[in-house]
Short mmCIF file of C-alpha atoms in Angstrom, two decimals:
data_model
loop_
_atom_site.label_atom_id
_atom_site.label_comp_id
_atom_site.label_asym_id
_atom_site.label_seq_id
_atom_site.Cartn_x
_atom_site.Cartn_y
_atom_site.Cartn_z
CA MET A 1 56.90 -15.28 -36.96
CA LYS A 2 57.12 -12.92 -34.17
CA ALA A 3 55.63 -10.18 -35.25
CA VAL A 4 52.68 -11.96 -36.03
CA PHE A 5 52.67 -12.39 -32.54
CA GLY A 6 53.49 -9.31 -31.60
CA ILE A 7 50.91 -8.19 -33.85
CA LEU A 8 48.19 -10.60 -33.28
CA ALA A 9 48.29 -9.37 -29.42
CA VAL A 10 48.43 -5.89 -30.59
CA LEU A 11 44.69 -6.36 -31.94
CA ILE A 12 43.56 -8.92 -29.27
CA ASN A 13 43.79 -6.41 -27.34
CA LEU A 14 42.56 -4.04 -29.09
CA PHE A 15 39.29 -5.89 -29.73
CA GLY A 16 39.06 -6.64 -26.24
CA TYR A 17 39.00 -3.08 -25.09
CA ILE A 18 36.34 -1.68 -27.16
CA PRO A 19 33.80 -3.47 -26.28
CA TYR A 20 34.84 -1.97 -22.53
CA ILE A 21 34.90 1.38 -23.62
CA LYS A 22 31.43 1.24 -25.42
CA ASP A 23 30.01 -0.29 -22.15
CA ILE A 24 31.71 2.89 -20.30
CA ALA A 25 30.15 5.05 -21.99
CA ALA A 26 26.92 3.37 -22.27
CA HIS A 27 27.32 3.16 -17.86
CA LYS A 28 27.10 -0.59 -18.01
CA VAL A 29 30.81 -0.91 -16.30
CA LYS A 30 32.12 1.69 -13.93
CA PRO A 31 35.98 1.33 -13.87
CA HIS A 32 37.83 1.82 -11.16
CA ARG A 33 40.01 4.72 -11.13
CA VAL A 34 42.44 4.33 -8.58
CA THR A 35 43.82 1.07 -10.48
CA TRP A 36 43.50 2.90 -13.81
CA GLY A 37 45.04 5.97 -12.90
CA ILE A 38 48.05 4.32 -11.82
CA TRP A 39 48.12 1.94 -14.71
CA THR A 40 47.78 4.52 -16.94
CA ILE A 41 51.11 5.62 -15.51
CA LEU A 42 52.97 1.74 -15.12
CA THR A 43 51.92 0.68 -18.85
CA THR A 44 53.81 3.56 -20.31
CA ILE A 45 56.73 2.77 -17.72
CA VAL A 46 56.69 -0.95 -19.05
CA PHE A 47 56.47 -0.27 -22.58
CA ALA A 48 59.51 2.09 -22.53
CA ASN A 49 61.78 -0.79 -20.31
CA GLN A 50 60.41 -3.72 -22.67
CA VAL A 51 61.71 -1.00 -26.11
CA LEU A 52 64.99 -0.71 -23.97
CA ASN A 53 65.40 -4.03 -22.61
CA GLY A 54 65.12 -5.49 -26.90
CA GLY A 55 61.75 -7.09 -26.08
CA GLY A 56 60.41 -5.98 -29.90
CA TRP A 57 57.75 -7.03 -31.08
CA SER A 58 56.24 -8.05 -27.62
CA ALA A 59 56.71 -4.70 -26.70
CA TRP A 60 53.82 -3.20 -29.37
CA PHE A 61 51.25 -5.48 -26.69
CA PHE A 62 52.52 -2.86 -24.01
CA GLY A 63 52.35 0.54 -26.31
CA SER A 64 49.07 -0.25 -27.28
CA THR A 65 47.32 -1.08 -23.55
CA ALA A 66 49.46 2.10 -22.33
CA ILE A 67 47.21 4.40 -24.79
CA LEU A 68 43.61 1.84 -24.12
CA VAL A 69 44.43 2.43 -19.93
CA THR A 70 45.33 6.07 -20.73
CA LEU A 71 41.41 6.15 -22.54
CA THR A 72 39.68 4.02 -20.10
CA PHE A 73 41.19 6.14 -16.96
CA VAL A 74 39.66 8.89 -18.73
CA LEU A 75 37.27 7.39 -18.97
CA SER A 76 36.53 6.65 -15.44
CA ILE A 77 37.06 9.82 -13.65
CA ARG A 78 33.53 10.88 -14.76
CA ASN A 79 31.86 7.17 -14.82
CA GLY A 80 33.64 5.22 -12.54
CA ARG A 81 33.96 4.04 -9.14
CA GLY A 82 36.66 4.48 -6.08
CA GLY A 83 38.36 6.47 -4.59
CA MET A 84 37.98 7.30 -1.16
CA SER A 85 37.24 3.98 0.76
CA ARG A 86 40.36 2.61 2.85
CA LEU A 87 41.53 0.31 0.81
CA ASP A 88 41.85 3.24 -1.87
CA LYS A 89 43.63 4.77 0.01
CA ALA A 90 45.62 2.43 1.07
CA ILE A 91 46.46 0.94 -3.01
CA VAL A 92 47.28 4.81 -3.67
CA ALA A 93 49.71 5.53 -0.37
CA ALA A 94 51.87 1.56 -1.29
CA ALA A 95 51.83 2.62 -4.53
CA ALA A 96 53.17 5.90 -4.55
CA LEU A 97 55.74 3.91 -1.66
CA LEU A 98 56.72 1.85 -5.25
CA PHE A 99 57.30 4.75 -7.47
CA VAL A 100 59.45 6.50 -5.08
CA TYR A 101 61.35 3.46 -4.84
CA TRP A 102 61.61 3.06 -9.00
CA LEU A 103 62.00 6.65 -9.92
CA MET A 104 65.17 6.13 -7.56
CA VAL A 105 66.16 3.28 -9.46
CA HIS A 106 67.84 3.42 -12.25
CA ASP A 107 68.24 0.24 -14.02
CA THR A 108 65.54 -1.17 -16.15
CA HIS A 109 65.56 -5.03 -14.61
CA THR A 110 64.99 -3.57 -12.02
CA SER A 111 62.25 -1.25 -12.09
CA THR A 112 60.54 -3.79 -14.81
CA ILE A 113 59.88 -5.74 -10.90
CA LEU A 114 59.00 -2.47 -8.87
CA ALA A 115 56.58 -1.74 -12.36
CA LEU A 116 54.97 -5.36 -11.25
CA CYS A 117 54.89 -4.65 -7.64
CA ILE A 118 53.11 -1.94 -7.96
CA ASP A 119 50.77 -3.20 -11.21
CA ALA A 120 49.22 -5.88 -8.39
CA VAL A 121 48.97 -3.54 -5.99
CA ALA A 122 46.57 -0.94 -7.66
CA ALA A 123 44.69 -4.02 -9.11
CA VAL A 124 43.28 -4.97 -5.50
CA PRO A 125 40.81 -2.54 -5.56
CA THR A 126 39.79 -3.78 -9.16
CA VAL A 127 39.51 -7.30 -8.27
CA VAL A 128 37.47 -6.20 -4.73
CA LYS A 129 35.13 -5.06 -7.09
CA ALA A 130 34.73 -7.47 -9.45
CA TYR A 131 34.05 -9.65 -6.52
CA LYS A 132 31.89 -7.44 -4.88
CA HIS A 133 30.02 -5.65 -7.60
CA PRO A 134 30.58 -8.02 -10.84
CA ASP A 135 27.60 -6.30 -13.12
CA THR A 136 30.38 -3.56 -12.79
CA GLU A 137 32.50 -5.26 -14.91
CA SER A 138 32.55 -7.30 -18.50
CA TYR A 139 34.70 -10.65 -19.52
CA PRO A 140 35.32 -9.43 -23.04
CA GLN A 141 38.53 -7.19 -21.69
CA TRP A 142 40.19 -9.17 -19.20
CA VAL A 143 40.00 -11.99 -21.32
CA MET A 144 41.29 -10.48 -24.42
CA ALA A 145 44.24 -9.13 -22.69
CA ALA A 146 44.78 -12.17 -21.25
CA ILE A 147 45.02 -13.51 -24.49
CA ALA A 148 47.14 -11.37 -25.80
CA GLY A 149 49.37 -11.64 -22.89
CA VAL A 150 50.05 -15.17 -24.32
CA PHE A 151 51.62 -13.12 -27.57
CA SER A 152 52.94 -10.92 -26.03
CA LEU A 153 54.92 -13.86 -24.39
CA LEU A 154 55.79 -15.68 -27.68
CA ALA A 155 56.41 -12.33 -29.57
CA ILE A 156 59.09 -12.31 -27.01
CA ALA A 157 62.86 -10.96 -28.82
CA LYS A 158 65.06 -13.02 -26.73
CA ALA A 159 64.62 -15.07 -24.11
CA ASP A 160 65.23 -12.86 -21.23
CA PHE A 161 63.53 -13.13 -17.86
CA ILE A 162 62.60 -9.59 -17.51
CA LEU A 163 60.86 -9.46 -20.85
CA ALA A 164 58.73 -12.61 -20.02
CA VAL A 165 57.67 -11.69 -16.69
CA TYR A 166 55.20 -8.74 -17.57
CA PRO A 167 53.43 -10.64 -20.05
CA LEU A 168 53.53 -13.71 -17.88
CA TYR A 169 51.84 -11.03 -15.18
CA VAL A 170 49.40 -9.67 -17.88
CA ILE A 171 48.06 -13.26 -18.22
CA LEU A 172 47.93 -14.16 -14.16
CA MET A 173 46.43 -11.20 -12.92
CA ASN A 174 43.45 -10.82 -15.88
CA SER A 175 42.53 -14.46 -15.41
CA LEU A 176 42.36 -13.25 -11.49
CA ILE A 177 39.51 -10.86 -12.19
CA VAL A 178 37.83 -13.03 -13.96
CA SER A 179 37.89 -15.24 -11.50
CA ALA A 180 36.89 -12.84 -8.93
CA LYS A 181 34.06 -12.12 -11.08
CA PHE A 182 33.12 -15.41 -12.35
CA SER A 183 33.13 -16.74 -8.32
CA ALA A 184 30.90 -14.11 -7.61
CA GLU A 185 28.08 -14.50 -10.40
CA LEU A 186 28.38 -18.67 -9.61
CA PRO A 187 26.24 -18.84 -6.76
CA THR A 188 23.90 -16.02 -8.74
CA LYS A 189 23.17 -18.30 -11.19
CA HIS A 190 22.47 -21.83 -9.17
CA LYS A 191 19.36 -19.63 -7.61
CA LYS A 192 17.92 -19.62 -11.04
#
């Protein structure tokens, strides 16, 4: 059953990214460069940590995410937003400090928690952008990623907090981005 959940996590993740990548190419979605750049590094680290900690089928979700996030980052360089504001610079500085600390730690448990902290810091510009500029984001990718996070959690090979913490975070952070976009659009919908 763990294999089924792992495969479902990968497929749902992929189906969420397909329209997102198409919308980036069509200039409908404008991913935040800082967020996606940092996520490119972190998802690769998390994938490695999941494998090293025996995450089993759950790790496949993070492997697929690393590939899809990297593609999104590459597309954001030309079609994205952000990177020069004070908030962006502060986020990059905070993430860089956490990343340097992560490089010095050789424990996959500690590095997973550090990666999660860096990821949360890196997500701030996207949450802010989803709220301030909801038209630059679309719902499917974020909703599907949260659902894929649920299946990734169900696919974990063994009961271990360090294997569960990142899928739980994925569910929470993607839900937060959806909530930010929805909250920003709510007043607009009531005016019509």
